[in-house]
Amino acid sequence: MTDYKAELLQGTLDMLILKTLALEPMHGYGISQRIQQISREVFRVNQGSLYPALHRLEKEGLIEAEWGASENNRRARYYRLTKAGRKRLSAETQNWERLAAAITRILQTA
Amino acid sequence: MKFAGWIRRKQAGRELDAELRFHIERRTQELQREGLSAEEARRRALVELGGTQQIKEEVRAMRTGIWLETVWQDVRYAARQLRKNPGFATVAILTLSLGIGATTSIFSVVRSVLLAPLPYSDPDRLVMIWNQYQGKPSHNASPDYFDRVEQSRTLENLAAFRSASFNLTGEGEPERLEGTLVTASFFRTLGTPPLIGRAFLEEEDRPERGDAVVLSHGAWQRRFGGKRSALGRSVRLNDRPFTVVGVMPESFSLLFPQVELWAPMAFPQEARSDKERGNESLLVVGRMKRGVSLRQTEEEMKAIAARVPETVPSRREFLTRANWSAEVVSLHEQHAGDLRPLVLMLFGSVVLVLLVASVNVANLQLVRGAGRKRELAVRAALGAGRGRILRQLCVENLCLAAMGAALGILLAWWGLQAVPLLALQESPLLGRTTMDAPVLLFALALTVVTGLLFGLAPALQSGRPEAHHALREGARGSAGAMRFLSRRALVVAEVAMALLLVVVAGLILQSFQRLLRVDPGFESSDRLTFRVSLPRSRYVGREQLQQFHKEAAARLAALPGVRAAGAVQSLPISGTRDTATIHVEGRPIQPGDKPFSCEYRMISPNYLRAMGIRLLRGRGFEESDAEGKPRVVL
């Protein structure tokens, strides 16, 4: 069971990124580490798909990026949630909860 | 613009590089801390990331392509929807293709006749100048032309020309060529340099010279195989030697589709004499100076004409009574003017047809919209935004319109082959009607407009977010009243437009029928015509000419299958005519009488029989009338 790592549901990666950035601004590497940690290694974040997702979210105006100094004083690109991103996150969260509840109900009744 | 975009893309690429490098470094450090060698750690970090080049590609595609990709999705979805509904799709596409096809083909006519400029330099400054009697235009006489050349201040250049035909003899088959005699200023006035060689020189425009010839592009290709060596070649025209000095470009022939060669007018000295006034056979084209209006030129020409009765006493009475003056028409208007109302009416009609077609398809869409409500509601419930659904519907409509347009353009192309049939009044401008880039662009614009036109109302209606209503069975009535109302409005508009179309078509048909029923006074079926011109150098004097015609008519009549053969100076309704003023003996002209002027034609004895013209009274001509002293007329 510990070997089993689910592929991320399409669209869920976006939500996880937004959630991660809701806590504090972070660079790409940090985001991948954090997602790995909080999902307790259940999801395998395909790091190849992380950066396209970041750039897509940036283009949609949900997050914004600027260069800053990292913990060990290297230049890194930091991402921050925008207002629109915050709104999207809460909407997605609600949506997800509804869907999850519905699926749970279906599984219980069936 | 483009450059800035390129810089931005370059910049974004560099930033992504740095970002990925940072990621790899950090991961390598971490893996080293876990005990891997530096080399192995770096390899693992790279593998985990899965190819930086691939990521970069993906990011780039995403930055430019995300919009395109969803549109493509919409297109595919639309195609699926239409395939599921082949009946609706076929009817809609056929309807639209008729509308778009008709509109496109008539637009190409509108463009060639009314919109596209003439293929001469600065064509808006070109005008035709005419004499005017009782408000009607007439050709120029040579002294009129010289008056204009000498006195005009508003015109930069003037040229006179008239058609003439030439017998080409010498090498190869003898051939009859249509040509135009022009003054040396002709090509300069129109502003078109020759394709090869040169135009006429002033000294070539004199009676003792006049031996240069400029070929049309067509004649050059046909007779000389398009070779440069045609220049300087000697040809015999009407039994006189001419030298080919130039070839005009193909575009120059637009207004002169029949003309194969141009030769110098070479006015003789008498052409300036007042005796020539009234001998009107010249066309005159002028180029206005920059900033001069057509009106100014016309006023000037009228003023010049007004001086003639004063300086030429012998014609004073006649000219004043005939209300003599001049008129100026733009060169474009001269060739498009008669067609303008016809073309515009046709265009109006086909636009109406297109509107009716759009309304029809809109109606079909509304009916279908009722059935699709559930499908759209499901999509909305699954998270598609209202904008996204609207776009989906628009894409679907544009797909329909595009397919209709593709078929329509084929129809239009086919329709263009039929246009010459429509040209009751022939204009050389119709000759350039083609499906070129601007016409296709117009068809494209038409597609988008119609796609949105017939699609928008239904799209707005079915795009209304009533998901929960629609998902519940039987909740159909909510928007029904509204939809019923708009469908009624569509039907009313459609019937009105269709009625208008029927009325217009009826009117066109009626006037066409009337035209067909006109009795021209002669019979045109089973009659063949051809033209001859005899070289002046060989046939001198009346006797020789009469001899030729007599013999030709006799030999033609003797051919098997020929019932009668006759000759005439110019065929009826062929456009060329000669006029003469008639004075009846013993009836002096009263002041205030309009001069009794008529067209006349010289004919041979058998002409009337050959043309099936009935005589009202009296007898036809006989051979003896030609030689006999009392000249006879009909």
Short mmCIF file of N, CA, C and O in Angstrom, two decimals, chain B residues 380-438:
data_model
loop_
_atom_site.label_atom_id
_atom_site.label_comp_id
_atom_site.label_asym_id
_atom_site.label_seq_id
_atom_site.Cartn_x
_atom_site.Cartn_y
_atom_site.Cartn_z
N ALA B 380 -23.43 22.88 -18.38
CA ALA B 380 -23.34 23.96 -17.40
C ALA B 380 -23.14 23.37 -16.01
O ALA B 380 -22.34 23.85 -15.21
N ALA B 381 -23.88 22.30 -15.71
CA ALA B 381 -23.78 21.68 -14.39
C ALA B 381 -22.39 21.10 -14.17
O ALA B 381 -21.89 21.06 -13.07
N LEU B 382 -21.76 20.67 -15.25
CA LEU B 382 -20.43 20.08 -15.12
C LEU B 382 -19.37 21.16 -15.02
O LEU B 382 -18.19 20.87 -15.04
N GLY B 383 -19.79 22.42 -15.00
CA GLY B 383 -18.82 23.47 -14.70
C GLY B 383 -18.45 24.35 -15.87
O GLY B 383 -17.53 25.16 -15.76
N ALA B 384 -19.14 24.21 -17.00
CA ALA B 384 -18.83 25.11 -18.11
C ALA B 384 -19.44 26.47 -17.83
O ALA B 384 -20.60 26.57 -17.45
N GLY B 385 -18.65 27.51 -17.98
CA GLY B 385 -19.15 28.86 -17.73
C GLY B 385 -20.09 29.29 -18.83
O GLY B 385 -20.12 28.71 -19.91
N ARG B 386 -20.89 30.32 -18.54
CA ARG B 386 -21.84 30.81 -19.53
C ARG B 386 -21.11 31.29 -20.78
O ARG B 386 -21.51 31.01 -21.90
N GLY B 387 -19.97 31.96 -20.56
CA GLY B 387 -19.18 32.45 -21.69
C GLY B 387 -18.68 31.31 -22.55
O GLY B 387 -18.72 31.35 -23.76
N ARG B 388 -18.28 30.25 -21.85
CA ARG B 388 -17.73 29.08 -22.55
C ARG B 388 -18.81 28.45 -23.42
O ARG B 388 -18.57 28.05 -24.55
N ILE B 389 -20.03 28.36 -22.89
CA ILE B 389 -21.12 27.74 -23.64
C ILE B 389 -21.50 28.61 -24.84
O ILE B 389 -21.70 28.12 -25.95
N LEU B 390 -21.54 29.93 -24.60
CA LEU B 390 -21.85 30.86 -25.69
C LEU B 390 -20.82 30.69 -26.80
O LEU B 390 -21.15 30.64 -27.97
N ARG B 391 -19.55 30.58 -26.37
CA ARG B 391 -18.50 30.46 -27.37
C ARG B 391 -18.67 29.16 -28.12
O ARG B 391 -18.52 29.10 -29.33
N GLN B 392 -19.01 28.12 -27.39
CA GLN B 392 -19.21 26.82 -28.03
C GLN B 392 -20.28 26.94 -29.13
O GLN B 392 -20.11 26.48 -30.25
N LEU B 393 -21.39 27.62 -28.80
CA LEU B 393 -22.47 27.75 -29.77
C LEU B 393 -22.03 28.60 -30.97
O LEU B 393 -22.36 28.30 -32.11
N CYS B 394 -21.28 29.67 -30.66
CA CYS B 394 -20.81 30.53 -31.75
C CYS B 394 -19.89 29.74 -32.68
O CYS B 394 -20.00 29.85 -33.90
N VAL B 395 -18.99 28.95 -32.08
CA VAL B 395 -18.07 28.17 -32.90
C VAL B 395 -18.86 27.21 -33.77
O VAL B 395 -18.58 27.04 -34.96
N GLU B 396 -19.91 26.63 -33.18
CA GLU B 396 -20.72 25.70 -33.95
C GLU B 396 -21.36 26.42 -35.14
O GLU B 396 -21.35 25.92 -36.27
N ASN B 397 -21.88 27.63 -34.89
CA ASN B 397 -22.51 28.39 -35.97
C ASN B 397 -21.49 28.78 -37.03
O ASN B 397 -21.78 28.74 -38.22
N LEU B 398 -20.30 29.18 -36.56
CA LEU B 398 -19.28 29.57 -37.54
C LEU B 398 -18.86 28.38 -38.38
O LEU B 398 -18.59 28.51 -39.57
N CYS B 399 -18.85 27.19 -37.75
CA CYS B 399 -18.52 25.99 -38.51
C CYS B 399 -19.54 25.78 -39.61
O CYS B 399 -19.20 25.51 -40.76
N LEU B 400 -20.82 25.90 -39.23
CA LEU B 400 -21.89 25.77 -40.23
C LEU B 400 -21.69 26.78 -41.35
O LEU B 400 -21.73 26.44 -42.53
N ALA B 401 -21.45 28.04 -40.93
CA ALA B 401 -21.30 29.12 -41.92
C ALA B 401 -20.10 28.84 -42.81
O ALA B 401 -20.16 29.05 -44.02
N ALA B 402 -19.02 28.33 -42.22
CA ALA B 402 -17.80 28.09 -43.01
C ALA B 402 -18.05 27.01 -44.05
O ALA B 402 -17.64 27.13 -45.20
N MET B 403 -18.77 25.96 -43.64
CA MET B 403 -19.05 24.90 -44.61
C MET B 403 -19.98 25.43 -45.69
O MET B 403 -19.80 25.14 -46.88
N GLY B 404 -20.96 26.23 -45.27
CA GLY B 404 -21.84 26.85 -46.25
C GLY B 404 -21.05 27.72 -47.21
O GLY B 404 -21.29 27.72 -48.42
N ALA B 405 -20.08 28.45 -46.65
CA ALA B 405 -19.29 29.37 -47.49
C ALA B 405 -18.43 28.60 -48.48
O ALA B 405 -18.32 28.99 -49.64
N ALA B 406 -17.86 27.49 -48.02
CA ALA B 406 -17.01 26.72 -48.93
C ALA B 406 -17.82 26.27 -50.14
O ALA B 406 -17.41 26.44 -51.29
N LEU B 407 -19.01 25.76 -49.86
CA LEU B 407 -19.89 25.34 -50.95
C LEU B 407 -20.34 26.55 -51.75
O LEU B 407 -20.43 26.52 -52.98
N GLY B 408 -20.60 27.64 -51.02
CA GLY B 408 -21.08 28.86 -51.66
C GLY B 408 -20.06 29.43 -52.63
O GLY B 408 -20.41 29.94 -53.69
N ILE B 409 -18.77 29.34 -52.26
CA ILE B 409 -17.74 29.90 -53.15
C ILE B 409 -17.68 29.09 -54.44
O ILE B 409 -17.53 29.64 -55.52
N LEU B 410 -17.86 27.77 -54.30
CA LEU B 410 -17.94 26.95 -55.51
C LEU B 410 -19.11 27.41 -56.37
O LEU B 410 -18.98 27.58 -57.58
N LEU B 411 -20.25 27.62 -55.72
CA LEU B 411 -21.44 28.08 -56.44
C LEU B 411 -21.16 29.42 -57.11
O LEU B 411 -21.54 29.65 -58.26
N ALA B 412 -20.50 30.31 -56.36
CA ALA B 412 -20.22 31.65 -56.89
C ALA B 412 -19.33 31.55 -58.11
O ALA B 412 -19.53 32.23 -59.12
N TRP B 413 -18.35 30.68 -58.03
CA TRP B 413 -17.42 30.50 -59.15
C TRP B 413 -18.19 30.04 -60.38
O TRP B 413 -18.01 30.53 -61.49
N TRP B 414 -19.12 29.11 -60.13
CA TRP B 414 -19.93 28.60 -61.22
C TRP B 414 -20.85 29.72 -61.73
O TRP B 414 -21.06 29.88 -62.92
N GLY B 415 -21.36 30.51 -60.78
CA GLY B 415 -22.28 31.59 -61.14
C GLY B 415 -21.59 32.63 -62.02
O GLY B 415 -22.21 33.22 -62.90
N LEU B 416 -20.30 32.84 -61.78
CA LEU B 416 -19.57 33.85 -62.55
C LEU B 416 -19.55 33.50 -64.02
O LEU B 416 -19.52 34.38 -64.88
N GLN B 417 -19.56 32.20 -64.32
CA GLN B 417 -19.56 31.81 -65.73
C GLN B 417 -20.86 32.26 -66.38
O GLN B 417 -20.95 32.42 -67.59
N ALA B 418 -21.90 32.46 -65.54
CA ALA B 418 -23.20 32.83 -66.09
C ALA B 418 -23.35 34.34 -66.22
O ALA B 418 -24.26 34.81 -66.87
N VAL B 419 -22.46 35.10 -65.60
CA VAL B 419 -22.61 36.55 -65.60
C VAL B 419 -22.67 37.17 -67.00
O VAL B 419 -23.48 38.03 -67.26
N PRO B 420 -21.82 36.74 -67.93
CA PRO B 420 -21.89 37.34 -69.27
C PRO B 420 -23.29 37.27 -69.86
O PRO B 420 -23.69 38.14 -70.62
N LEU B 421 -24.07 36.26 -69.47
CA LEU B 421 -25.43 36.17 -69.96
C LEU B 421 -26.27 37.34 -69.45
O LEU B 421 -27.18 37.81 -70.11
N LEU B 422 -25.95 37.79 -68.26
CA LEU B 422 -26.73 38.87 -67.66
C LEU B 422 -26.44 40.21 -68.31
O LEU B 422 -27.23 41.13 -68.26
N ALA B 423 -25.28 40.31 -68.92
CA ALA B 423 -24.83 41.62 -69.36
C ALA B 423 -25.56 42.03 -70.63
O ALA B 423 -25.08 41.90 -71.73
N LEU B 424 -26.78 42.52 -70.44
CA LEU B 424 -27.52 43.01 -71.59
C LEU B 424 -26.81 44.24 -72.15
O LEU B 424 -26.66 44.40 -73.35
N GLN B 425 -26.40 45.11 -71.22
CA GLN B 425 -25.56 46.22 -71.65
C GLN B 425 -24.14 45.79 -71.41
O GLN B 425 -23.71 45.60 -70.29
N GLU B 426 -23.42 45.62 -72.45
CA GLU B 426 -22.10 45.08 -72.28
C GLU B 426 -21.12 46.16 -71.85
O GLU B 426 -21.09 47.25 -72.41
N SER B 427 -20.35 45.88 -70.85
CA SER B 427 -19.32 46.82 -70.41
C SER B 427 -18.01 46.06 -70.34
O SER B 427 -17.97 44.95 -69.84
N PRO B 428 -16.94 46.64 -70.87
CA PRO B 428 -15.66 45.92 -70.81
C PRO B 428 -15.24 45.64 -69.38
O PRO B 428 -14.47 44.72 -69.13
N LEU B 429 -15.77 46.43 -68.42
CA LEU B 429 -15.37 46.22 -67.03
C LEU B 429 -15.80 44.85 -66.53
O LEU B 429 -15.18 44.28 -65.64
N LEU B 430 -16.89 44.31 -67.11
CA LEU B 430 -17.35 42.99 -66.68
C LEU B 430 -16.31 41.93 -66.99
O LEU B 430 -16.26 40.90 -66.35
N GLY B 431 -15.46 42.23 -67.98
CA GLY B 431 -14.46 41.26 -68.40
C GLY B 431 -13.47 40.91 -67.32
O GLY B 431 -12.82 39.89 -67.38
N ARG B 432 -13.32 41.78 -66.33
CA ARG B 432 -12.31 41.49 -65.31
C ARG B 432 -12.92 40.88 -64.05
O ARG B 432 -12.27 40.83 -63.02
N THR B 433 -14.17 40.42 -64.15
CA THR B 433 -14.80 39.82 -62.99
C THR B 433 -14.16 38.48 -62.68
O THR B 433 -14.24 37.55 -63.47
N THR B 434 -13.51 38.39 -61.53
CA THR B 434 -12.89 37.12 -61.14
C THR B 434 -13.06 36.92 -59.65
O THR B 434 -13.48 37.81 -58.93
N MET B 435 -12.73 35.71 -59.21
CA MET B 435 -12.74 35.43 -57.77
C MET B 435 -11.32 35.66 -57.27
O MET B 435 -10.54 34.74 -57.15
N ASP B 436 -10.97 36.90 -56.96
CA ASP B 436 -9.61 37.15 -56.48
C ASP B 436 -9.61 37.30 -54.97
O ASP B 436 -10.62 37.11 -54.31
N ALA B 437 -8.44 37.64 -54.44
CA ALA B 437 -8.28 37.68 -52.98
C ALA B 437 -9.30 38.58 -52.29
O ALA B 437 -9.93 38.15 -51.32
N PRO B 438 -9.52 39.82 -52.77
CA PRO B 438 -10.50 40.65 -52.07
C PRO B 438 -11.89 40.04 -52.06
O PRO B 438 -12.61 40.15 -51.05
#
